[in-house]
Short mmCIF file of C-alpha atoms in Angstrom, two decimals:
data_model
loop_
_atom_site.label_atom_id
_atom_site.label_comp_id
_atom_site.label_asym_id
_atom_site.label_seq_id
_atom_site.Cartn_x
_atom_site.Cartn_y
_atom_site.Cartn_z
CA MET A 33 -12.26 -6.62 11.13
CA ASN A 34 -8.68 -5.26 10.72
CA VAL A 35 -6.25 -7.90 11.69
CA PHE A 36 -3.45 -5.34 11.24
CA SER A 37 -4.82 -3.07 14.07
CA GLY A 38 -1.99 -2.14 16.41
CA LEU A 39 0.78 -2.70 13.79
CA HIS A 40 2.49 0.07 11.83
CA ILE A 41 4.21 0.40 8.63
CA ASP A 42 7.87 1.26 8.58
CA LEU A 43 9.30 2.64 5.41
CA PRO A 44 12.79 3.70 4.27
CA GLU A 45 13.71 7.13 5.53
CA LYS A 46 14.62 8.00 1.92
CA TYR A 47 10.84 8.07 1.16
CA LYS A 48 9.90 10.41 3.98
CA GLU A 49 10.04 13.52 1.99
CA TYR A 50 8.11 12.15 -0.88
CA PHE A 51 5.16 11.29 1.51
CA HIS A 52 5.23 14.84 2.77
CA ALA A 53 5.23 16.37 -0.65
CA PHE A 54 2.71 14.02 -2.28
CA CYS A 55 0.03 13.58 0.71
CA LEU A 56 -2.37 16.32 1.64
CA THR A 57 -2.13 15.72 5.41
CA ARG A 58 1.38 15.99 6.83
CA LEU A 59 2.87 14.79 10.13
CA ASP A 60 3.55 18.42 11.16
CA GLY A 61 -0.16 19.19 10.73
CA SER A 62 0.15 21.50 7.60
CA VAL A 63 -1.89 20.78 4.48
CA ASN A 64 -0.44 20.54 0.88
CA SER A 65 -2.46 21.61 -2.28
CA PRO A 66 -4.59 18.73 -3.86
CA GLU A 67 -3.35 19.51 -7.33
CA ASN A 68 0.25 18.71 -6.50
CA SER A 69 -0.21 16.26 -3.42
CA PRO A 70 -2.82 13.76 -4.95
CA PHE A 71 -2.97 11.61 -1.86
CA PRO A 72 -5.37 12.41 0.98
CA ARG A 73 -3.37 10.22 3.38
CA MET A 74 -0.06 8.44 3.44
CA VAL A 75 -1.73 5.03 3.46
CA ASP A 76 -3.19 5.95 -0.03
CA MET A 77 0.14 6.62 -1.62
CA TRP A 78 1.48 3.45 0.15
CA PHE A 79 -1.37 1.24 -1.10
CA THR A 80 -1.16 2.86 -4.72
CA ALA A 81 2.73 1.97 -4.73
CA LEU A 82 1.64 -1.48 -3.61
CA CYS A 83 -0.80 -1.66 -6.53
CA ILE A 84 1.49 -0.63 -9.15
CA ALA A 85 4.05 -3.18 -7.84
CA VAL A 86 1.80 -5.99 -8.21
CA ASN A 87 0.25 -4.66 -11.48
CA LYS A 88 3.67 -4.41 -12.97
CA GLY A 89 4.74 -7.89 -11.43
CA LEU A 90 7.62 -6.21 -9.66
CA ASP A 91 9.56 -8.53 -7.09
CA PRO A 92 8.88 -7.38 -3.59
CA ILE A 93 11.70 -5.60 -1.95
CA THR A 94 12.54 -6.60 1.72
CA LYS A 95 13.78 -3.60 3.64
CA GLY A 96 17.39 -3.72 4.10
CA SER A 97 19.60 -2.33 6.76
CA GLU A 98 18.86 1.54 5.64
CA LYS A 99 17.22 3.88 8.31
CA ASP A 100 13.58 3.63 8.37
CA TYR A 101 10.74 5.31 10.09
CA ASN A 102 7.23 4.63 11.34
CA ALA A 103 5.17 6.05 8.63
CA ILE A 104 1.75 4.60 8.98
CA ASP A 105 -0.27 3.26 11.84
CA CYS A 106 -2.27 0.40 10.53
CA ASN A 107 -5.50 1.32 12.48
CA VAL A 108 -6.36 3.30 9.38
CA LEU A 109 -6.90 0.01 7.60
CA ASP A 110 -10.18 -0.21 9.31
CA ASP A 111 -11.99 0.52 6.09
CA GLY A 112 -12.25 -3.15 5.62
CA TRP A 113 -11.71 -3.63 1.94
CA ARG A 114 -7.97 -2.50 2.23
CA SER A 115 -7.17 -5.04 4.96
CA ASN A 116 -8.98 -7.66 3.04
CA ALA A 117 -6.80 -6.88 -0.26
CA LEU A 118 -3.70 -7.04 1.80
CA THR A 119 -4.78 -10.51 3.09
CA LEU A 120 -5.50 -11.73 -0.25
CA LEU A 121 -2.20 -10.40 -1.59
CA ALA A 122 -0.44 -12.44 1.32
CA ILE A 123 -2.28 -15.76 0.47
CA THR A 124 -1.37 -15.28 -3.15
CA HIS A 125 2.37 -14.39 -2.45
CA THR A 126 2.86 -17.32 -0.09
CA GLY A 127 0.47 -19.80 -1.71
CA SER A 128 -0.86 -20.88 1.68
CA ILE A 129 -3.68 -19.79 4.06
CA ASP A 130 -1.39 -20.50 6.96
CA VAL A 131 -0.18 -16.92 6.64
CA LEU A 132 -3.69 -15.74 7.86
CA ALA A 133 -2.62 -16.47 11.32
CA LYS A 134 0.56 -14.06 10.92
CA PRO A 135 -0.55 -10.54 10.67
CA HIS A 136 3.11 -9.27 11.00
CA ASP A 137 4.01 -11.57 7.93
CA MET A 138 1.08 -10.32 5.94
CA LEU A 139 2.12 -6.78 6.55
CA ARG A 140 5.70 -7.47 5.82
CA ILE A 141 4.67 -9.03 2.36
CA ALA A 142 2.42 -6.08 1.64
CA ASN A 143 5.08 -3.39 2.66
CA SER A 144 7.68 -5.14 0.55
CA TYR A 145 5.37 -4.71 -2.71
CA ALA A 146 4.99 -1.06 -1.61
CA ILE A 147 8.49 -0.44 -1.47
CA ALA A 148 9.16 -1.98 -4.78
CA GLY A 149 6.27 0.08 -6.30
CA LEU A 150 7.37 3.28 -4.58
CA PRO A 151 10.20 4.62 -7.17
CA PHE A 152 7.82 3.95 -10.04
CA LEU A 153 5.20 6.02 -8.24
CA ILE A 154 7.50 8.80 -7.36
CA GLU A 155 8.66 8.86 -11.04
CA ILE A 156 5.37 8.96 -12.47
CA ILE A 157 4.41 12.02 -10.11
CA GLU A 158 7.85 13.86 -10.63
CA ASN A 159 7.93 13.51 -14.47
CA ARG A 160 4.52 15.16 -15.12
CA SER A 161 5.73 17.77 -17.82
CA GLY A 162 3.88 20.68 -16.46
CA ASP A 163 0.61 18.74 -15.52
CA SER A 164 -0.44 18.82 -12.02
CA ALA A 165 0.57 15.77 -9.91
CA LEU A 166 -3.16 14.98 -9.69
CA ASP A 167 -3.89 15.25 -13.31
CA HIS A 168 -0.80 13.29 -14.40
CA LEU A 169 -1.35 10.44 -11.93
CA SER A 170 -5.00 10.15 -12.66
CA GLU A 171 -4.14 9.74 -16.40
CA TYR A 172 -1.54 7.12 -15.81
CA LEU A 173 -4.00 5.05 -13.56
CA VAL A 174 -6.93 5.28 -16.21
CA GLU A 175 -4.25 4.10 -18.83
CA LEU A 176 -3.22 1.34 -16.56
CA THR A 177 -6.81 0.30 -15.81
CA GLU A 178 -7.68 0.50 -19.48
CA GLU A 179 -4.88 -1.88 -20.39
CA ASN A 180 -5.81 -4.28 -17.75
CA SER A 181 -9.32 -4.30 -18.95
CA SER A 182 -8.32 -5.07 -22.52
CA ASN A 183 -6.10 -8.16 -21.47
#
């Protein structure tokens, strides 16, 4: 069950161009190259940024007064595992299961982690030294996974 169904993810407007550049499917209907746009959907990029923030122990960033846009419809979280992961993150963040009755709060928490991770994710992709974005990101994520496995 997707408790986030009917909600949407708002992101700061300053990240819109990065989602257009690094995601295969764009809002205008065009399609980017997979080598340079390693994320099939915007939710995949958003979730990766969230995971990087959690992994690095970054403090969540609450959206400020900057202009934002409706980036992602949460109906895409119907895959089950992703909405479950966001629910577990909210419980861990708040230290209480009471948050389960508040889907908006759970999504706000998840989004604050994603916003914290986006600058790191963008830097990883942009500073790829001639590698394709897909190769460089894949190598980074493999290294991150190996580091976590050895701890």
